[in-house]
Structures are given as C-alpha cells and as structure tokens.
mmCIF file of C-alpha atoms and ligand atoms in Angstrom:
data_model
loop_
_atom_site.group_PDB
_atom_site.id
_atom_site.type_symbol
_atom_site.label_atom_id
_atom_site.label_comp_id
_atom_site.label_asym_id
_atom_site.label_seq_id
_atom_site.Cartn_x
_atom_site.Cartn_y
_atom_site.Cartn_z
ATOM 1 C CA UNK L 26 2.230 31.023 -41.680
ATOM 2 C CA UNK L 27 5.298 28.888 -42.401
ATOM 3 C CA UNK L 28 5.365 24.970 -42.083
ATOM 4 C CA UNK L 29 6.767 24.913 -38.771
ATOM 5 C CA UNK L 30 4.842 27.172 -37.207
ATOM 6 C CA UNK L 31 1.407 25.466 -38.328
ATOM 7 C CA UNK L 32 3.122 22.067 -37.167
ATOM 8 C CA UNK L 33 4.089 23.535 -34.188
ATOM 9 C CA UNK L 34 0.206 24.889 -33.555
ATOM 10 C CA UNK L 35 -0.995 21.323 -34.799
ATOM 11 C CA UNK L 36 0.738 19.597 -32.362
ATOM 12 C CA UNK L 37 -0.375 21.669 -29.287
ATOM 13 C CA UNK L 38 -3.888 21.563 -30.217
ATOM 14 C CA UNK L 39 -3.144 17.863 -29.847
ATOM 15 C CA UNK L 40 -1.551 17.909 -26.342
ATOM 16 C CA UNK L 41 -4.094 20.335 -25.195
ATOM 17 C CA UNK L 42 -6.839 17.869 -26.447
ATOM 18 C CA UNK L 43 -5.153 14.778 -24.989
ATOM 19 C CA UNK L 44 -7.165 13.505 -22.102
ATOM 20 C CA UNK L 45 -4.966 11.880 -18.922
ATOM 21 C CA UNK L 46 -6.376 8.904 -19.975
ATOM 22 C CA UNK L 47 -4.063 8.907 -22.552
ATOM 23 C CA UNK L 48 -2.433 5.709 -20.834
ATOM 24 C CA UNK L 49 -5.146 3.779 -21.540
ATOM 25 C CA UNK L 50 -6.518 3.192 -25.197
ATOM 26 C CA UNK L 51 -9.999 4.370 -24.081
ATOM 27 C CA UNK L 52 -12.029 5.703 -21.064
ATOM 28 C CA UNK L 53 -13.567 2.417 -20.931
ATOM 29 C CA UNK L 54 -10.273 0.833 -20.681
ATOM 30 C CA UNK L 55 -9.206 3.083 -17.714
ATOM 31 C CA UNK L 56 -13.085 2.323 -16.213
ATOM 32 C CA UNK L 57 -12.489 -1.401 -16.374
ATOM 33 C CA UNK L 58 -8.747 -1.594 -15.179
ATOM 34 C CA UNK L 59 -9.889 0.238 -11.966
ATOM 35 C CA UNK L 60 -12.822 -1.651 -11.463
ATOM 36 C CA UNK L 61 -10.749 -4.936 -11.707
ATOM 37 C CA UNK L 62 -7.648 -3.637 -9.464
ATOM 38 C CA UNK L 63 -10.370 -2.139 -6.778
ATOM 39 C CA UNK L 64 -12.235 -6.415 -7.059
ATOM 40 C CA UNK L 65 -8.881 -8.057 -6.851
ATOM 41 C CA UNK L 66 -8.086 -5.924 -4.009
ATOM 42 C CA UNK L 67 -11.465 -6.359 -2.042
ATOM 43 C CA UNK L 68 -11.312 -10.370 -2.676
ATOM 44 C CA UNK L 69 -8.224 -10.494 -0.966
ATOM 45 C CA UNK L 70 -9.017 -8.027 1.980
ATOM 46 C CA UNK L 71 -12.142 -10.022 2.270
ATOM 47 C CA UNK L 72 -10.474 -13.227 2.636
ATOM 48 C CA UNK L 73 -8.112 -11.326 5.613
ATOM 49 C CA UNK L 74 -11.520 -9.689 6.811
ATOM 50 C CA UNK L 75 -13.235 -13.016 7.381
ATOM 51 C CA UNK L 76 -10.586 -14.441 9.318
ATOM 52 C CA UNK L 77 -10.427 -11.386 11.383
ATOM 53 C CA UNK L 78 -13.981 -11.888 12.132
ATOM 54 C CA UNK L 79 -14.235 -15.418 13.222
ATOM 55 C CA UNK L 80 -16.498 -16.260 9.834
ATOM 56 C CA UNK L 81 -13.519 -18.170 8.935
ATOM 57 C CA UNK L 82 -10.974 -20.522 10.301
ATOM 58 C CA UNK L 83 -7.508 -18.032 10.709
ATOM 59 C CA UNK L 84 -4.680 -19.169 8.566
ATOM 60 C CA UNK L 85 -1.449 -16.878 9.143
ATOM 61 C CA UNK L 86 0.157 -17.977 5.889
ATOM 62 C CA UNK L 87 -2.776 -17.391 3.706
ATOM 63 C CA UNK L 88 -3.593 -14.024 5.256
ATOM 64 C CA UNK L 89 -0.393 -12.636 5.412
ATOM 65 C CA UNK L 90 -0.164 -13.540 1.166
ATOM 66 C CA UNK L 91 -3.711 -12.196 0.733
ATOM 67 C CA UNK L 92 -3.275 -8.757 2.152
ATOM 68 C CA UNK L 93 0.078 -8.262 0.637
ATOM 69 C CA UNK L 94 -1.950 -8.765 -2.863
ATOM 70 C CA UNK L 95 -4.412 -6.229 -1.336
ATOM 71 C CA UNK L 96 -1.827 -4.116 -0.410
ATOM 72 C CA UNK L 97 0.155 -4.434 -4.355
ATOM 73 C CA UNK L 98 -3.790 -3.920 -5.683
ATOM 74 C CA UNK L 99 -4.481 -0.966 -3.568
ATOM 75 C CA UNK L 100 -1.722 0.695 -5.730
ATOM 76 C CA UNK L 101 -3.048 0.798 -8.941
ATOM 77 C CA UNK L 102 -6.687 1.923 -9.255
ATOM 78 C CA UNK L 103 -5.878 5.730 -9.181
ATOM 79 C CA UNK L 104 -4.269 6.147 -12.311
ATOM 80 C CA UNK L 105 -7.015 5.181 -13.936
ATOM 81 C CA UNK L 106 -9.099 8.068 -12.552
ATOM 82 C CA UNK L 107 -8.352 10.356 -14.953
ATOM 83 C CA UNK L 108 -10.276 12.930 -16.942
ATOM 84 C CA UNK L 109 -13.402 11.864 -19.150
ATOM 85 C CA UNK L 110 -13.180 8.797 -17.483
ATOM 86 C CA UNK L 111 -16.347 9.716 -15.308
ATOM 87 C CA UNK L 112 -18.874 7.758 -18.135
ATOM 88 C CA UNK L 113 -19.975 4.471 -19.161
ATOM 89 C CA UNK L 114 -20.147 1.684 -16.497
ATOM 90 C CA UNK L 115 -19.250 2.896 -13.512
ATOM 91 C CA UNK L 116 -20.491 4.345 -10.352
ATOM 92 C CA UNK L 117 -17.761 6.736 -9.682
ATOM 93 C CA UNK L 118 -19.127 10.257 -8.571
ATOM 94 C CA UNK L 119 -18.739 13.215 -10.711
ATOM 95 C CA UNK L 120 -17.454 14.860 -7.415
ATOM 96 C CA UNK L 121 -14.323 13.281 -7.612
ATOM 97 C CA UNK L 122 -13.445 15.213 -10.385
ATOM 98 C CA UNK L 123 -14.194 18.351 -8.990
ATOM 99 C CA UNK L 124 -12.329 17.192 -5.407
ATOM 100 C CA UNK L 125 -9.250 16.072 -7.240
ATOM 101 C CA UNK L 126 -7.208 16.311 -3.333
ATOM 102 C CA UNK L 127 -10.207 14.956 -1.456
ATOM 103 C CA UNK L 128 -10.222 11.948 -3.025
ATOM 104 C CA UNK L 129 -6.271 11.993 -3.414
ATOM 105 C CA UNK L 130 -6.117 11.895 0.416
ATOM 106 C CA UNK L 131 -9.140 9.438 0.797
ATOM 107 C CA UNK L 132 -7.291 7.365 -2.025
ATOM 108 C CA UNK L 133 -4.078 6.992 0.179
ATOM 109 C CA UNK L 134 -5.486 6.927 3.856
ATOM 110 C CA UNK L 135 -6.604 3.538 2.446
ATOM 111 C CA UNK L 136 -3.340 2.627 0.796
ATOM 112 C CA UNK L 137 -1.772 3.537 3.922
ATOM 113 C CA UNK L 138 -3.959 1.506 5.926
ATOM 114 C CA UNK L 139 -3.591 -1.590 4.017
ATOM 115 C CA UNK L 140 -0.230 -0.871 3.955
ATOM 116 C CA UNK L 141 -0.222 -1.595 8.041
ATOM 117 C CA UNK L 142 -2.391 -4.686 7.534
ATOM 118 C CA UNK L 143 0.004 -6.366 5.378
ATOM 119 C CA UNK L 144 2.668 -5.512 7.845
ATOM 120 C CA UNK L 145 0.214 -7.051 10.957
ATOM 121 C CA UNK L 146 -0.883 -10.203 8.328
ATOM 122 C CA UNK L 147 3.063 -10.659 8.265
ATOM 123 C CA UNK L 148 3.729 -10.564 11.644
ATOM 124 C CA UNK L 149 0.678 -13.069 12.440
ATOM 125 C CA UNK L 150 -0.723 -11.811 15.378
ATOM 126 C CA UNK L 151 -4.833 -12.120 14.872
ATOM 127 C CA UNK L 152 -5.517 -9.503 17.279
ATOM 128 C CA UNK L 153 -3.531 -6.808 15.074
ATOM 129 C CA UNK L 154 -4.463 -8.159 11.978
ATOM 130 C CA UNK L 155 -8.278 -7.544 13.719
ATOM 131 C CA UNK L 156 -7.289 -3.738 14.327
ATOM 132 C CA UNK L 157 -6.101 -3.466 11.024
ATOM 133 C CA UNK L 158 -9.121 -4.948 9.402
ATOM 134 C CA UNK L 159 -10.990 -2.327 10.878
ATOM 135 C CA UNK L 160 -8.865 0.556 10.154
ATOM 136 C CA UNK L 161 -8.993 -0.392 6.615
ATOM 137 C CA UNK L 162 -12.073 -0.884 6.310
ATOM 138 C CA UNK L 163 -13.379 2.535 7.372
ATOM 139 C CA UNK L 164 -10.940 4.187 4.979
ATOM 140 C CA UNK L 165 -13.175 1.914 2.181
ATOM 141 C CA UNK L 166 -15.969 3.247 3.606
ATOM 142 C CA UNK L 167 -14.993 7.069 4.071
ATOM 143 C CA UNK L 168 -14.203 7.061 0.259
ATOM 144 C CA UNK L 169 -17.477 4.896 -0.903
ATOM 145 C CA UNK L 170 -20.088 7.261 1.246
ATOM 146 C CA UNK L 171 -18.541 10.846 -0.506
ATOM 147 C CA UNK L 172 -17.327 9.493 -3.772
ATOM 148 C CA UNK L 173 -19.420 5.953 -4.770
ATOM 149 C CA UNK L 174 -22.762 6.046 -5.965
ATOM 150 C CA UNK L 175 -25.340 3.776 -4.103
HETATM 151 C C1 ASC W 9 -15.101 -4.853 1.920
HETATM 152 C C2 ASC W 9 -15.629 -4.204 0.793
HETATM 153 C C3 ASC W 9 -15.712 -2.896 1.046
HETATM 154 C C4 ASC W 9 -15.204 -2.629 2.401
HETATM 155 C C5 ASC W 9 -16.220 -1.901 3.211
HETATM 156 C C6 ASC W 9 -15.788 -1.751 4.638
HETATM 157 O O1 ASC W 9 -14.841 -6.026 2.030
HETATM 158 O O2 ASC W 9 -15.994 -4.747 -0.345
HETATM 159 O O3 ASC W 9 -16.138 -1.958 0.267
HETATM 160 O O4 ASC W 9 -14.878 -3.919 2.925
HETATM 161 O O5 ASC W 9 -17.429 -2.607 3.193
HETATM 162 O O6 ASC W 9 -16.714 -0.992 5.338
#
C-alpha cells in the first residue's frame, strides 16, 4: 500500500471514530455545559414563573430581562447532546439517543415557547406573561416525563 493511501485510511478511521462530541474536549464537558445552560435557563424562567404566580411581587423590567436570558439559554443545551455523551453525571435517558427527532421536536416546542414568553415579558402584560408561563412550562414537562430520569 503506498503512503497516501495508508494516510488516507488513517485518517478515516479517525473521522469514523470521532464522536459528535467532538466540540467539547470530553463527554463530561458536553454533560456539564448542558446541565449549566438547562440551570441558568430554569433560574431565570423561575424568577418569570413566580411572578406569574403571585409568589412574588411582578416587576415588568426584571421579567422581561429574565426570560430573554431564558430564552438566549434555551438555545444552547442541545448541542451538547451528542453521542457517548449518555454517561457519567447525568440523568439524561438512554432513549434520547435512540429518539434522536422526538426529542429534537420536544427540544424546540420549548424553545419556541420561551421564545413567546420573552416576547409577552417584553410587552408587560401579566396576564400573557401568565399564559406563557404555562405554555412553557408543559413543554419542560413533556420532555422531563419521556426523556429525564426521576
Ligand atoms: C421549572 C423547572 C422545570 C419546569 C417544570 C414545569 O421551573 O425547573 O423543570 O419549570 O417544572 O412543569
């Protein structure tokens, strides 16, 4: 076999080997940057979520800033799904692995949601930002029951 051709080999063992984590440095990179986008995210709906239900006194400037961090936040956890990233600390089902679109379309009914919250924060009226909460909520929900442990 000439050079080239065994470089050539070489080199697509390597691609074939290369996990889509590949972005991160390790799968428990990829398990922590998720788990940290997904907590900033939920602080900052929670904060919107409280007002909403009368557990806290409703401030239109600090809700409207809070869900449009949820909404950036709500952006970034799925890259970090990738393969062999279903070990270590996490309690990520092995399902969503195996229902790659399922949890695609779970991932962005809840981006889309918190997409119209940030839009109802912004325009300040409690009663939409209410709706909203709720709407956004269940698409947490839908995804935790089929694809969270516990
Ligand atoms: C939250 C949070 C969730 C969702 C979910 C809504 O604040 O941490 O996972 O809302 O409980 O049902």
């Amino acid at each position: 076999m000439t050079m080239h051709k065994k470089i050539a080999l070489a080199s697509l063992a390597t691609m074939l080997t290369v996990p889509a984590f590949a972005q991160f440095a390790k799968p428990e990179d990829a398990v922590k940057y998720r788990k940290s986008a997904l907590f900033v995210m939920q602080q900052n709906f929670s904060r919107v979520a409280a007002m909403a239900g009368g557990k806290a006194p409703f401030d239109a400037k600090v809700a409207a800033d809070s869900a449009a961090v949820a909404e950036f936040m709500s952006k970034l956890p799925w890259a970090a799904f990738g393969e062999g990233t279903d070990k270590g600390e996490t309690r990520a089902k092995p399902e969503i692995w195996k229902e790659q679109a399922k949890f695609k379309e779970y991932s962005e009914a809840m981006q889309a949601e918190m997409s119209k919250l940030a839009t109802a924060a912004k325009g300040g009226n409690l009663d939409a930002i209410k709706t909203a909460v709720n709407a956004t909520g269940g698409s947490c929900k839908t995804c935790h029951d089929a694809y969270r442990k516990d």
